[in-house]
Amino acid sequence: MKEGTGISLILGERGASEHLTSLNVPRSVDVSLTGRCQLRCAWCWGPKHNLKEPVVETQWRDLIIKLSTDGSEHIIFTGGEPLMSPMLPSMLRHAKEAGLRTTLSTNAILLRQRQEVLQDVDDLGISIDGSGPTMNDMMRERSARYDAWGKAVDGINFAQSLGVPVTARTVISRKNLHDVPNIPGALVTRGVDISKLRHKLYQVEPIGPHATNIKFDDWAVTEEEATSAALAVKERHPELGVTLQLYRNTRGRYFQIDPLGNAYGTDLDMDQLPMMVHYGNIFTDYDGCINNYQEYKRSLEE
């Protein structure tokens, strides 16, 4: 918690031990079942959209069971767009049966059509980057084609009607910085109960296969600007739970598995900007991948 503000800060550099279980596997794992997505967000962390998905369902199931057995506690299904993966319902079910807490991170475009997945979701994260379609479209290429803003708002309302906990996820960039504080109010006008909503804000990061192709200066915001935007959100809506993730605090925080089984974390380069750290392939060398992760985490303590 940032003292006196009511804003929770994501702190990824407080020490390796808090992210490791007793068996030294990550407590939380991000899984990309697919790289496919309807949208083309320039700063996307996810794998390439045309990445083939040769990994079969049994491999994912066995991995989920193995991670749970070794002590992992939380699995986040992300992408790409996870609702585009036919494996998602069964993977969520396997995760719940294995005793894992589940999060689904989605653009919500297909949520109504695939609503059966919500029965196995503990927390639903829905991406929304503007107070209306125009700004959201500027942030998320091809958004207008799919009415992504409208689908996000509808998804939040739909999930709340079912009693599913929802987190609105917003990337703060140069393009939408001025509009971020307006987002919760826009949700209220569309019927969202923000007293039951969490709002997680992310300082835009130059990381991932898509972000490497953009001119980051056109998107970047400073920590002070991101923090000011988060403060403005909280000041306007004290009842809203607000979390801010600054990219310097993602160091060592993530353990993300792409559709091919490649596992990655994040570090900071010489310019103090995020970069990917490759741990190995979790399917072909589980022990080696976890060992590389452990070594990296220990290096953060030195």
PDB file of N, CA and C in Angstrom, residues 32-34 55-58 60-61 77 81-94 117:
ATOM      1  N   SER A  32      -0.232 -19.161 -21.318  1.00  0.00           N
ATOM      2  CA  SER A  32      -0.816 -18.753 -22.600  1.00  0.00           C
ATOM      3  C   SER A  32      -1.128 -20.014 -23.397  1.00  0.00           C
ATOM      4  N   LEU A  33      -2.387 -20.423 -23.408  1.00  0.00           N
ATOM      5  CA  LEU A  33      -2.778 -21.607 -24.169  1.00  0.00           C
ATOM      6  C   LEU A  33      -2.731 -21.341 -25.667  1.00  0.00           C
ATOM      7  N   THR A  34      -2.876 -20.085 -26.053  1.00  0.00           N
ATOM      8  CA  THR A  34      -2.893 -19.720 -27.463  1.00  0.00           C
ATOM      9  C   THR A  34      -2.297 -18.331 -27.650  1.00  0.00           C
ATOM     10  N   VAL A  55       1.178 -28.245 -28.622  1.00  0.00           N
ATOM     11  CA  VAL A  55       1.036 -28.859 -27.305  1.00  0.00           C
ATOM     12  C   VAL A  55      -0.389 -29.392 -27.153  1.00  0.00           C
ATOM     13  N   VAL A  56      -0.503 -30.643 -26.760  1.00  0.00           N
ATOM     14  CA  VAL A  56      -1.815 -31.269 -26.647  1.00  0.00           C
ATOM     15  C   VAL A  56      -2.354 -31.096 -25.231  1.00  0.00           C
ATOM     16  N   GLU A  57      -3.648 -31.336 -25.116  1.00  0.00           N
ATOM     17  CA  GLU A  57      -4.334 -31.081 -23.853  1.00  0.00           C
ATOM     18  C   GLU A  57      -3.757 -31.889 -22.699  1.00  0.00           C
ATOM     19  N   THR A  58      -3.373 -33.131 -22.970  1.00  0.00           N
ATOM     20  CA  THR A  58      -2.844 -33.960 -21.884  1.00  0.00           C
ATOM     21  C   THR A  58      -1.545 -33.394 -21.318  1.00  0.00           C
ATOM     22  N   TRP A  60      -0.736 -30.162 -21.085  1.00  0.00           N
ATOM     23  CA  TRP A  60      -1.112 -29.064 -20.201  1.00  0.00           C
ATOM     24  C   TRP A  60      -1.708 -29.599 -18.908  1.00  0.00           C
ATOM     25  N   ARG A  61      -2.561 -30.598 -19.024  1.00  0.00           N
ATOM     26  CA  ARG A  61      -3.184 -31.162 -17.817  1.00  0.00           C
ATOM     27  C   ARG A  61      -2.123 -31.711 -16.872  1.00  0.00           C
ATOM     28  N   PHE A  77      -4.779 -17.792 -16.669  1.00  0.00           N
ATOM     29  CA  PHE A  77      -4.905 -18.130 -18.085  1.00  0.00           C
ATOM     30  C   PHE A  77      -4.995 -16.832 -18.874  1.00  0.00           C
ATOM     31  N   GLU A  81      -5.686 -14.419 -26.613  1.00  0.00           N
ATOM     32  CA  GLU A  81      -6.999 -14.364 -25.993  1.00  0.00           C
ATOM     33  C   GLU A  81      -7.395 -15.782 -25.596  1.00  0.00           C
ATOM     34  N   PRO A  82      -7.401 -16.091 -24.298  1.00  0.00           N
ATOM     35  CA  PRO A  82      -7.631 -17.470 -23.861  1.00  0.00           C
ATOM     36  C   PRO A  82      -8.983 -18.036 -24.256  1.00  0.00           C
ATOM     37  N   LEU A  83      -9.999 -17.174 -24.414  1.00  0.00           N
ATOM     38  CA  LEU A  83     -11.311 -17.684 -24.804  1.00  0.00           C
ATOM     39  C   LEU A  83     -11.324 -18.214 -26.233  1.00  0.00           C
ATOM     40  N   MET A  84     -10.257 -17.982 -26.998  1.00  0.00           N
ATOM     41  CA  MET A  84     -10.154 -18.535 -28.345  1.00  0.00           C
ATOM     42  C   MET A  84      -9.552 -19.938 -28.339  1.00  0.00           C
ATOM     43  N   SER A  85      -9.136 -20.419 -27.185  1.00  0.00           N
ATOM     44  CA  SER A  85      -8.568 -21.765 -27.087  1.00  0.00           C
ATOM     45  C   SER A  85      -9.653 -22.773 -26.726  1.00  0.00           C
ATOM     46  N   PRO A  86      -9.829 -23.822 -27.529  1.00  0.00           N
ATOM     47  CA  PRO A  86     -10.828 -24.839 -27.183  1.00  0.00           C
ATOM     48  C   PRO A  86     -10.469 -25.611 -25.920  1.00  0.00           C
ATOM     49  N   MET A  87      -9.205 -25.525 -25.490  1.00  0.00           N
ATOM     50  CA  MET A  87      -8.776 -26.257 -24.300  1.00  0.00           C
ATOM     51  C   MET A  87      -9.141 -25.549 -23.003  1.00  0.00           C
ATOM     52  N   LEU A  88      -9.525 -24.282 -23.073  1.00  0.00           N
ATOM     53  CA  LEU A  88      -9.682 -23.491 -21.856  1.00  0.00           C
ATOM     54  C   LEU A  88     -10.645 -24.101 -20.835  1.00  0.00           C
ATOM     55  N   PRO A  89     -11.856 -24.526 -21.214  1.00  0.00           N
ATOM     56  CA  PRO A  89     -12.768 -25.053 -20.188  1.00  0.00           C
ATOM     57  C   PRO A  89     -12.187 -26.231 -19.414  1.00  0.00           C
ATOM     58  N   SER A  90     -11.581 -27.167 -20.124  1.00  0.00           N
ATOM     59  CA  SER A  90     -11.031 -28.334 -19.428  1.00  0.00           C
ATOM     60  C   SER A  90      -9.809 -27.971 -18.602  1.00  0.00           C
ATOM     61  N   MET A  91      -9.001 -27.006 -19.079  1.00  0.00           N
ATOM     62  CA  MET A  91      -7.824 -26.604 -18.310  1.00  0.00           C
ATOM     63  C   MET A  91      -8.225 -25.897 -17.014  1.00  0.00           C
ATOM     64  N   LEU A  92      -9.240 -25.063 -17.085  1.00  0.00           N
ATOM     65  CA  LEU A  92      -9.748 -24.433 -15.869  1.00  0.00           C
ATOM     66  C   LEU A  92     -10.265 -25.483 -14.893  1.00  0.00           C
ATOM     67  N   ARG A  93     -10.961 -26.463 -15.420  1.00  0.00           N
ATOM     68  CA  ARG A  93     -11.502 -27.513 -14.559  1.00  0.00           C
ATOM     69  C   ARG A  93     -10.384 -28.318 -13.911  1.00  0.00           C
ATOM     70  N   HIS A  94      -9.361 -28.677 -14.705  1.00  0.00           N
ATOM     71  CA  HIS A  94      -8.222 -29.413 -14.143  1.00  0.00           C
ATOM     72  C   HIS A  94      -7.539 -28.595 -13.054  1.00  0.00           C
ATOM     73  N   VAL A 117     -17.215 -21.240 -18.861  1.00  0.00           N
ATOM     74  CA  VAL A 117     -15.909 -21.278 -18.200  1.00  0.00           C
ATOM     75  C   VAL A 117     -15.946 -20.576 -16.846  1.00  0.00           C
TER      76      VAL A 117
END
